[in-house]
XYZ file of C-alpha atoms in Angstrom:
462
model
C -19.438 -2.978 -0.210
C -18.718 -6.538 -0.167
C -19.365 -6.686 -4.136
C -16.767 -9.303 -5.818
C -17.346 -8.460 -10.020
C -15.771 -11.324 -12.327
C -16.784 -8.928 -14.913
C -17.273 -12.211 -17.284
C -13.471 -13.553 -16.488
C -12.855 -16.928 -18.741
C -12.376 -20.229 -16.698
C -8.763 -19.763 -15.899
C -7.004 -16.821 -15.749
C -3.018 -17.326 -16.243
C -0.634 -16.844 -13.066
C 3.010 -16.001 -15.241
C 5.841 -15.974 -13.035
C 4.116 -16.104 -9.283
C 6.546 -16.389 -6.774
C 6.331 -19.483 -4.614
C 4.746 -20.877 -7.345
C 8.015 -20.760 -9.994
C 7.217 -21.236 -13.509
C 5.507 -24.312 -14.232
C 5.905 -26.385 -17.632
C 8.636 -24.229 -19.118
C 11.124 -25.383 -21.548
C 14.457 -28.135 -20.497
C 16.746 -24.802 -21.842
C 14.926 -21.982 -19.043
C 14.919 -24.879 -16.424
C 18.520 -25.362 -17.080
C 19.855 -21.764 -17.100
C 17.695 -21.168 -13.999
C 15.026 -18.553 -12.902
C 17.148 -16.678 -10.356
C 18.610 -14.229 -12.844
C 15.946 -14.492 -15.952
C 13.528 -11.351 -16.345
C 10.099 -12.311 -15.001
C 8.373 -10.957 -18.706
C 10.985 -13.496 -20.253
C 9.988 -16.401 -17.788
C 6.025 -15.662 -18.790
C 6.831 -15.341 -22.260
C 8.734 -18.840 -22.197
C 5.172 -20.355 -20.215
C 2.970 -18.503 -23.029
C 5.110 -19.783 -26.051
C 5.168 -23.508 -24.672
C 1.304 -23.195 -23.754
C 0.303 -22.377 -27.400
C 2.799 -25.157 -28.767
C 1.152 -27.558 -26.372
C -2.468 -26.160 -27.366
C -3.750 -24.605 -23.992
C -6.609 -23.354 -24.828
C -6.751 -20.870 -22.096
C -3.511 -19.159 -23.453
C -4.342 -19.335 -26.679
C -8.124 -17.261 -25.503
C -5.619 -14.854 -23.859
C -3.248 -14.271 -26.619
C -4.991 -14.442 -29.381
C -2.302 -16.605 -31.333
C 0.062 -13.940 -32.403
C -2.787 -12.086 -34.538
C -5.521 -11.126 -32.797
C -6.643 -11.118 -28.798
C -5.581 -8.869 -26.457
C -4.195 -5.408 -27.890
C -0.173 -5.315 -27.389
C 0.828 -1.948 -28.454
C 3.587 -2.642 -30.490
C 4.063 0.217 -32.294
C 3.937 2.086 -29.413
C 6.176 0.206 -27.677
C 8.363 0.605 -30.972
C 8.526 4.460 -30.180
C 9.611 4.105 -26.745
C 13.330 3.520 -27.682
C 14.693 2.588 -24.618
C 11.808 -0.031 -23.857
C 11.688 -1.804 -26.757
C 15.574 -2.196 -26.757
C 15.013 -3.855 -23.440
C 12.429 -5.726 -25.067
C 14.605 -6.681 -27.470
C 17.307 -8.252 -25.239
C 14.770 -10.086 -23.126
C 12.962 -11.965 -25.854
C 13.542 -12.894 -29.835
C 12.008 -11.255 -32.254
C 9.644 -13.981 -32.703
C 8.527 -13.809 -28.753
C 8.538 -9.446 -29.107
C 4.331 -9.584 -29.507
C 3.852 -11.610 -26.913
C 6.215 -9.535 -24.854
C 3.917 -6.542 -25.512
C 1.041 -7.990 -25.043
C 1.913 -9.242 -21.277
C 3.812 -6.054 -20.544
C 0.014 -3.744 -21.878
C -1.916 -6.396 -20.326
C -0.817 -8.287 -17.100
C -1.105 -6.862 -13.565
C 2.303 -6.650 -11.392
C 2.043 -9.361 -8.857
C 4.964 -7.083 -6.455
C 4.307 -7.340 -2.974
C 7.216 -7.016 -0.592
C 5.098 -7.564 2.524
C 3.565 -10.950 1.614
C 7.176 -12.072 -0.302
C 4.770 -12.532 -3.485
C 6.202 -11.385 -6.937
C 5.485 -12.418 -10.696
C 2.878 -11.007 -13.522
C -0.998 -12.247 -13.674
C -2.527 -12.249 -16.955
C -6.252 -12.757 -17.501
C -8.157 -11.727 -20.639
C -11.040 -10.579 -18.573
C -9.710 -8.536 -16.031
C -7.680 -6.808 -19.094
C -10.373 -5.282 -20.662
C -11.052 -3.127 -17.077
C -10.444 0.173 -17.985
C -7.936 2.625 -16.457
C -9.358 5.714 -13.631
C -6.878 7.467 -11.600
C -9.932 7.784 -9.455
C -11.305 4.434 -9.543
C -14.551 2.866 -8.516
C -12.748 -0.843 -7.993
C -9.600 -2.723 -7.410
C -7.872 -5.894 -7.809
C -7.019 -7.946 -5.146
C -4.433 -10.615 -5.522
C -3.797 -14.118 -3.456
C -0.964 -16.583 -4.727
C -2.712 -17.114 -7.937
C -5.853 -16.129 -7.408
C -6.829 -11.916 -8.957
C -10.546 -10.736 -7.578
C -12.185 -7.695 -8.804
C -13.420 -5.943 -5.844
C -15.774 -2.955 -5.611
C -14.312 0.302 -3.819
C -17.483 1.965 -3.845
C -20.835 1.984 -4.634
C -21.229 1.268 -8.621
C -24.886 2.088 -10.351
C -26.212 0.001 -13.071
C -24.582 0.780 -16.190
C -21.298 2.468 -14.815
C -18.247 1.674 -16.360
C -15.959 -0.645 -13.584
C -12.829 1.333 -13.279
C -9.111 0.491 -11.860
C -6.346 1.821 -11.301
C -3.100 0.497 -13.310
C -0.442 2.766 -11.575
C -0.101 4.200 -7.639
C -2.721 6.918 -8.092
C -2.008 8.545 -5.623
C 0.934 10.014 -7.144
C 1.330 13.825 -8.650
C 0.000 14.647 -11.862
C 3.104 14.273 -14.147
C 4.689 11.374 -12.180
C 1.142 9.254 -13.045
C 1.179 10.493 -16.986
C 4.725 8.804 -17.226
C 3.619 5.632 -15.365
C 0.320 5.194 -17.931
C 3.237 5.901 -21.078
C 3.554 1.895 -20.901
C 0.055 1.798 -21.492
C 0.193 4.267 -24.633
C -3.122 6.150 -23.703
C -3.647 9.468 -22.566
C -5.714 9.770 -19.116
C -8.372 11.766 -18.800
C -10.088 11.111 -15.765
C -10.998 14.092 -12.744
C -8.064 13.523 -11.217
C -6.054 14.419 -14.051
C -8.563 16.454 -15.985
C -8.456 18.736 -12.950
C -5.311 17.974 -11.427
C -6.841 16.978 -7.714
C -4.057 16.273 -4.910
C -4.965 13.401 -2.681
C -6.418 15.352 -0.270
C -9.440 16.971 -2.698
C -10.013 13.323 -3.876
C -10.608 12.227 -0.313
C -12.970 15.042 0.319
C -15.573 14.225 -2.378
C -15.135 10.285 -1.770
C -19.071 9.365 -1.344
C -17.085 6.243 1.103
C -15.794 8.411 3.913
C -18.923 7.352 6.703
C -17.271 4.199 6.446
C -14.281 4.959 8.101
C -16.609 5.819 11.720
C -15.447 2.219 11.953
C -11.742 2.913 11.576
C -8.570 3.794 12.773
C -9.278 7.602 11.842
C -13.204 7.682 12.815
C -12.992 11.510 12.506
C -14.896 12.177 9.821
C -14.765 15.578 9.790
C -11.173 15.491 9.277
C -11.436 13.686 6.564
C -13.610 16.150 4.755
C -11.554 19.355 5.941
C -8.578 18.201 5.952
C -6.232 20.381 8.539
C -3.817 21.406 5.337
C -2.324 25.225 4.286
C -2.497 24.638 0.899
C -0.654 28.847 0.569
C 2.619 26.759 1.733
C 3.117 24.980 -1.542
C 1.609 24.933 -5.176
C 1.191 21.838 -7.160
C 3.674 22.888 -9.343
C 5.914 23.252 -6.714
C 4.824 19.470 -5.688
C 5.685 18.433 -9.325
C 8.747 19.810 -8.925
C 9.408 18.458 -5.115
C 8.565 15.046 -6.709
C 11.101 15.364 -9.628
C 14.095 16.217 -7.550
C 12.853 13.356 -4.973
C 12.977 10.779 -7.923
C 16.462 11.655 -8.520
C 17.962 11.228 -5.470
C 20.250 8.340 -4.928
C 18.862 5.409 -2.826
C 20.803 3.711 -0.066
C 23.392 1.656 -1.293
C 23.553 -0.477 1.438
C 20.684 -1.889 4.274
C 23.061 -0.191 6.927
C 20.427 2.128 8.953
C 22.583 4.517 9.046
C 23.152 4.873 5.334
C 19.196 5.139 5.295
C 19.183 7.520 7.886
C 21.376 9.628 5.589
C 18.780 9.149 2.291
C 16.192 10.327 4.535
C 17.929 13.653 5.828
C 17.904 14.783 2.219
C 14.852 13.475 1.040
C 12.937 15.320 4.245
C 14.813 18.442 3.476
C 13.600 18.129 -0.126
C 10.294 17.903 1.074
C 10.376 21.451 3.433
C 7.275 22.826 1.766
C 5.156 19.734 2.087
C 5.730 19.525 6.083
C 4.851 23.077 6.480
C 2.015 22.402 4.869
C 1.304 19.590 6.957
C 0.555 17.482 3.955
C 1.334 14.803 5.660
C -0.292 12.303 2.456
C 1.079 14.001 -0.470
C 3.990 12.496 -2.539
C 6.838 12.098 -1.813
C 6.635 13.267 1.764
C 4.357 10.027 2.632
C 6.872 7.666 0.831
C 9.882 9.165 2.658
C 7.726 8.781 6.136
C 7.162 5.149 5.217
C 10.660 4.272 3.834
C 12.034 5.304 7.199
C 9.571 3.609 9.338
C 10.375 0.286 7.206
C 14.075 0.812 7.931
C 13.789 1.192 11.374
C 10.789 -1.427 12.266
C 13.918 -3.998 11.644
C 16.527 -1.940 13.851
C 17.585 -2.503 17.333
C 18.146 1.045 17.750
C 15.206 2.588 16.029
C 12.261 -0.018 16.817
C 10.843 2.009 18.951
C 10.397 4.942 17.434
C 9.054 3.433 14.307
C 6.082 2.707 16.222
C 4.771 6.767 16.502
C 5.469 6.650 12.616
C 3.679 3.540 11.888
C 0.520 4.984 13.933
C 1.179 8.817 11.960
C 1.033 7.191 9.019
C -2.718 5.494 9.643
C -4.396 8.252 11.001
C -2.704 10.857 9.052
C -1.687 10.141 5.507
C -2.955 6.442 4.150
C -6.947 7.164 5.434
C -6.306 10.353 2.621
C -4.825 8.432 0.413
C -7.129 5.119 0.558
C -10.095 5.911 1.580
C -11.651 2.789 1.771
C -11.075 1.655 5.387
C -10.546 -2.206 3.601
C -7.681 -0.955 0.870
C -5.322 -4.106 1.543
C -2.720 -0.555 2.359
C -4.923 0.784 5.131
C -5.348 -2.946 6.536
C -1.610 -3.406 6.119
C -0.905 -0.078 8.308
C -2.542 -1.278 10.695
C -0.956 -4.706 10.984
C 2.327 -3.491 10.843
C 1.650 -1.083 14.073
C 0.495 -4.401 15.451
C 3.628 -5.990 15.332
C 5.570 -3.479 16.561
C 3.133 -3.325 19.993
C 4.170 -6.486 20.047
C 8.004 -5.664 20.566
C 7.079 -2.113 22.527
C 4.940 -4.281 25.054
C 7.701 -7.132 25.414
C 10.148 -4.236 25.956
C 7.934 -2.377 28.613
C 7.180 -5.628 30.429
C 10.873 -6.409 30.768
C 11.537 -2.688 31.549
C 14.126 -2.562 28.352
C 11.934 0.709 26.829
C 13.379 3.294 29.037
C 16.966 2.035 27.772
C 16.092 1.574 24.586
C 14.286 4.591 23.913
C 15.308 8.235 24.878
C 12.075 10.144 24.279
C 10.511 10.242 28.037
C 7.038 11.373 26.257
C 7.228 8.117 24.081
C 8.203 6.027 26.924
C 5.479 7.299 29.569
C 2.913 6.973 26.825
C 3.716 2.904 25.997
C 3.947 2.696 30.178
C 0.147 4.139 30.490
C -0.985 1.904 27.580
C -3.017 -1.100 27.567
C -0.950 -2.535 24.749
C -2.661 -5.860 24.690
C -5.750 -4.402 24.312
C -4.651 -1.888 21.805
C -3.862 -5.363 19.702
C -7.052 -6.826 20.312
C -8.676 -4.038 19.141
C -6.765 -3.390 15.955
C -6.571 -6.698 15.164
C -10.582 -7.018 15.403
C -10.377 -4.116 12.603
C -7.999 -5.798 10.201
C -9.634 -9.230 10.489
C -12.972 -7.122 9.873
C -11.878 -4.744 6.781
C -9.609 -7.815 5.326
C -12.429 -9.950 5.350
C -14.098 -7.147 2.672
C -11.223 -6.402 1.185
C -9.499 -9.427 0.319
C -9.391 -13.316 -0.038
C -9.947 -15.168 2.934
C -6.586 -16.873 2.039
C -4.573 -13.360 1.983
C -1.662 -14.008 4.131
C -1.731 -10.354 5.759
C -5.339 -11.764 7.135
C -4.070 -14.959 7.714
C -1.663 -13.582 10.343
C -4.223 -10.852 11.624
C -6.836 -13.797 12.531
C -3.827 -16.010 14.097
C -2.718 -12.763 16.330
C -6.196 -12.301 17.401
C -6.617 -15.764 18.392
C -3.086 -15.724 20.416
C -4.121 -12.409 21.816
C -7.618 -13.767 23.270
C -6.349 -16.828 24.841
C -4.044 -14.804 27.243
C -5.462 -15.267 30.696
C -6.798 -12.570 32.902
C -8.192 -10.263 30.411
C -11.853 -11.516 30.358
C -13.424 -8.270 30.524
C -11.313 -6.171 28.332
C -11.606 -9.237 25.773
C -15.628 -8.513 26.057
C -15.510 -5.123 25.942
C -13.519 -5.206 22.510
C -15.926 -7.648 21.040
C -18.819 -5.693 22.110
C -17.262 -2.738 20.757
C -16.392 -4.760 17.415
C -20.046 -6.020 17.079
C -21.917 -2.562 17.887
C -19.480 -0.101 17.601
C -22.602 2.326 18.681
C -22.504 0.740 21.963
C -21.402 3.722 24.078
C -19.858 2.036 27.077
C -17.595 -0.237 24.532
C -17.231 2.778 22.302
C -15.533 4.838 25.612
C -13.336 1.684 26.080
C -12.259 1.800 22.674
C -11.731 5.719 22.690
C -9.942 5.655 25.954
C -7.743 2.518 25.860
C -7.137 2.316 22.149
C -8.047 5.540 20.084
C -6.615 7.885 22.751
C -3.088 6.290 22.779
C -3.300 5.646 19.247
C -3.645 9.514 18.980
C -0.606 10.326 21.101
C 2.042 7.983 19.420
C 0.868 9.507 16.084
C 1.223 13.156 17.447
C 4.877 12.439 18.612
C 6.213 11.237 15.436
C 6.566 15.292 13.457
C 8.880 15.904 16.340
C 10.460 12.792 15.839
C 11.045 12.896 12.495
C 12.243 16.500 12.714
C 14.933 15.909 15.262
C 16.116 12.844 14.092
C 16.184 14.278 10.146
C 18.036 17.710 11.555
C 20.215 15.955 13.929
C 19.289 17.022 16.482
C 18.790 14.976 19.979
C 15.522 12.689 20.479
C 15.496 13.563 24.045
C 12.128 14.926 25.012
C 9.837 15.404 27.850
């Protein structure tokens, strides 16, 4: 599973628009007017147009001139009104194939966690086709794209990636792939699977007995009533979701009050206890992100953080080294990081009102709990992504902040014995006990969390 493809990519791919990177040789007239307000399509198209003038070769492989090269969809684009008049007031006419042709062809560089942003563009990695259920994925660092395997792929298959979240309902993916004027027709869509029937005939689920949710079983039954909602009903859950303001503000409270009606919205899904389906995972995650930067709420972002990768992203990802799954992971990291500086200082009990929350963190080894974790992300990121990929980056800098603590010798070899042979059964008891077990219980608290904090109702519990 450690498979890198470069499925014949040319000599050098183009980076358009990478944050942190800017736009390099541009024109004295984009320079002037500045990049903090110009579209990031406009800001490649500007690199593109002055790379053919200057004869780069590499663009000019990409782009095809203005004639031929990469397919750009025009008149498709022509019959999406709305786009193409956006198209038409972020470029001149003159610029409007090129526009297409980055818009059909270049992946979204978008990642709020790393504070990356911009468009990649490379003529190889454009020809990989589109799957809702894919057999491979791109990973991205700075300016660097790497096609990595997912699973397994035979001699002769067809490499396969997603261009949308795929993880979304039927009719929500169909109008994300209209940009890409085709019509899918993959298994998911073909026979409209949910998340949940996708995980269960994923040929990669033994991989995650080395993972945050080792229960494989689970994985394969997944504890669900489907008889509480239909996938219409989903579709139609989704819909309304999508059209419900967002906060207009980062107060938490305004958040707070997004969430109420989103959760409400999403009645049958809970019920269900489909926990991973759209849009009930989004609304989980939107709130946990809110409140992993509040003074008031820290705390209790940390059973939603830990419900989240158990419970909904190991259905959603499967592969235990999806740069999502390693992400969950690293984010309840950090916030044992504030839990454990609270309970040291005894700050928790004030902080946080939920006694079953509080005792839990008390009977914790939260250090080790880190160790562990971390040993996982620095082990699935190192399959999963570039060795450069600042979420790893951190994870290995953690882990080597976490080991040098004094006093915690024997843990520390327990954890690494556990990491090396996770068969091992007196480091796999350690690892159930001290991190699994704990793990567990934060997860279990956060539906009763969410419930009473969504209804109003008071967080106290016992």
């Amino acid at each position: 599973m450690r498979t890198t493809c470069n499925y014949c990519l040319p000599a050098r791919p183009l980076a358009l628009g990478a944050a942190q990177g800017g736009v390099q040789d541009v024109c004295a007239g984009a320079e002037e007017v500045g990049k903090e307000w110009v579209p990031t399509p406009v800001r490649a198209v500007v690199q593109v147009l002055m790379g053919l003038k200057g004869g780069d070769e590499g663009m000019r492989e990409a782009l095809g001139g203005w004639g031929v090269g990469l397919e750009g969809n025009v008149k498709g684009f022509e019959g999406e009104r709305q786009v193409w008049e956006d198209f038409g007031l972020q470029a001149a006419a003159a610029a409007m194939e090129v526009l297409c042709k980055i818009q059909t062809n270049a992946f979204n560089r978008l990642d709020a966690d790393t504070g990356m942003a911009g468009i990649f563009l490379d003529a190889g990695l454009a020809m990989v086709n589109h799957s809702c259920v894919p057999n491979a994925f791109i990973g991205f660092d700075k300016r660097t794209a790497v096609l990595r395997a997912e699973r397994p792929i035979q001699e002769g298959e067809e490499i396969t990636i997603s261009y949308i979240d795929n993880t979304l309902p039927k009719s929500a993916r169909q109008q994300a792939l209209k940009l890409y004027h085709f019509h899918c027709t993959c298994p998911r869509c073909k026979d409209n699977l949910d998340v949940y029937e996708v995980c269960q005939a994923s040929p990669i689920i033994p991989l995650n007995s080395f993972s945050i949710q080792p229960d494989l079983s689970k994985l394969r039954n997944p504890p669900i009533d489907r008889s509480k909602v239909t996938k219409a009903e989903i579709e139609t859950i989704y819909k309304k979701w999508q059209a419900q303001p967002n906060p207009e503000s980062d107060n938490e409270d305004e958040h707070l009050k997004v969430a109420r009606a989103r959760w409400e919205l999403c009645g049958p899904l809970v019920e269900a206890k489909m926990w991973a389906a759209e849009p009930l995972s989004t609304t989980i995650l939107q709130l946990a992100t809110c409140w992993q930067s509040s003074y008031k709420y820290v705390v209790y972002a940390l059973p939603l953080v830990c419900f989240l990768a158990t419970d909904s992203d190991p259905f959603k990802y499967v592969a235990p080294f999806a740069p999502w799954r390693i992400k969950g992971i690293v984010a309840i990291i950090k916030l044992l990081a504030v839990t454990g500086e609270l309970t040291a200082s005894g700050e928790l009990a004030t902080r946080c009102t939920h006694e079953g929350l509080v005792g839990t963190l008390a009977m914790a080894d939260q250090v080790s709990m880190c160790e562990a974790l971390l040993r996982l992300a620095v082990h699935h990121g190192s399959i999963g992504a570039a060795e450069d990929w600042d979420v790893l980056k951190q994870a290995k800098s953690m882990l080597e902040d976490v080991e040098s603590l004094p006093g915690r010798e024997q843990e520390s070899i327990m954890i690494r014995t556990w990491a090396k042979n996770p068969e091992d059964l007196e480091a796999a008891a350690f690892f159930e006990d001290q991190v699994l077990r704990p793990v567990k219980t934060l997860a279990s608290l956060a539906p009763e969390i969410l419930k009473a904090m969504l209804s109003g109702k008071s967080l106290v519990k016992k």
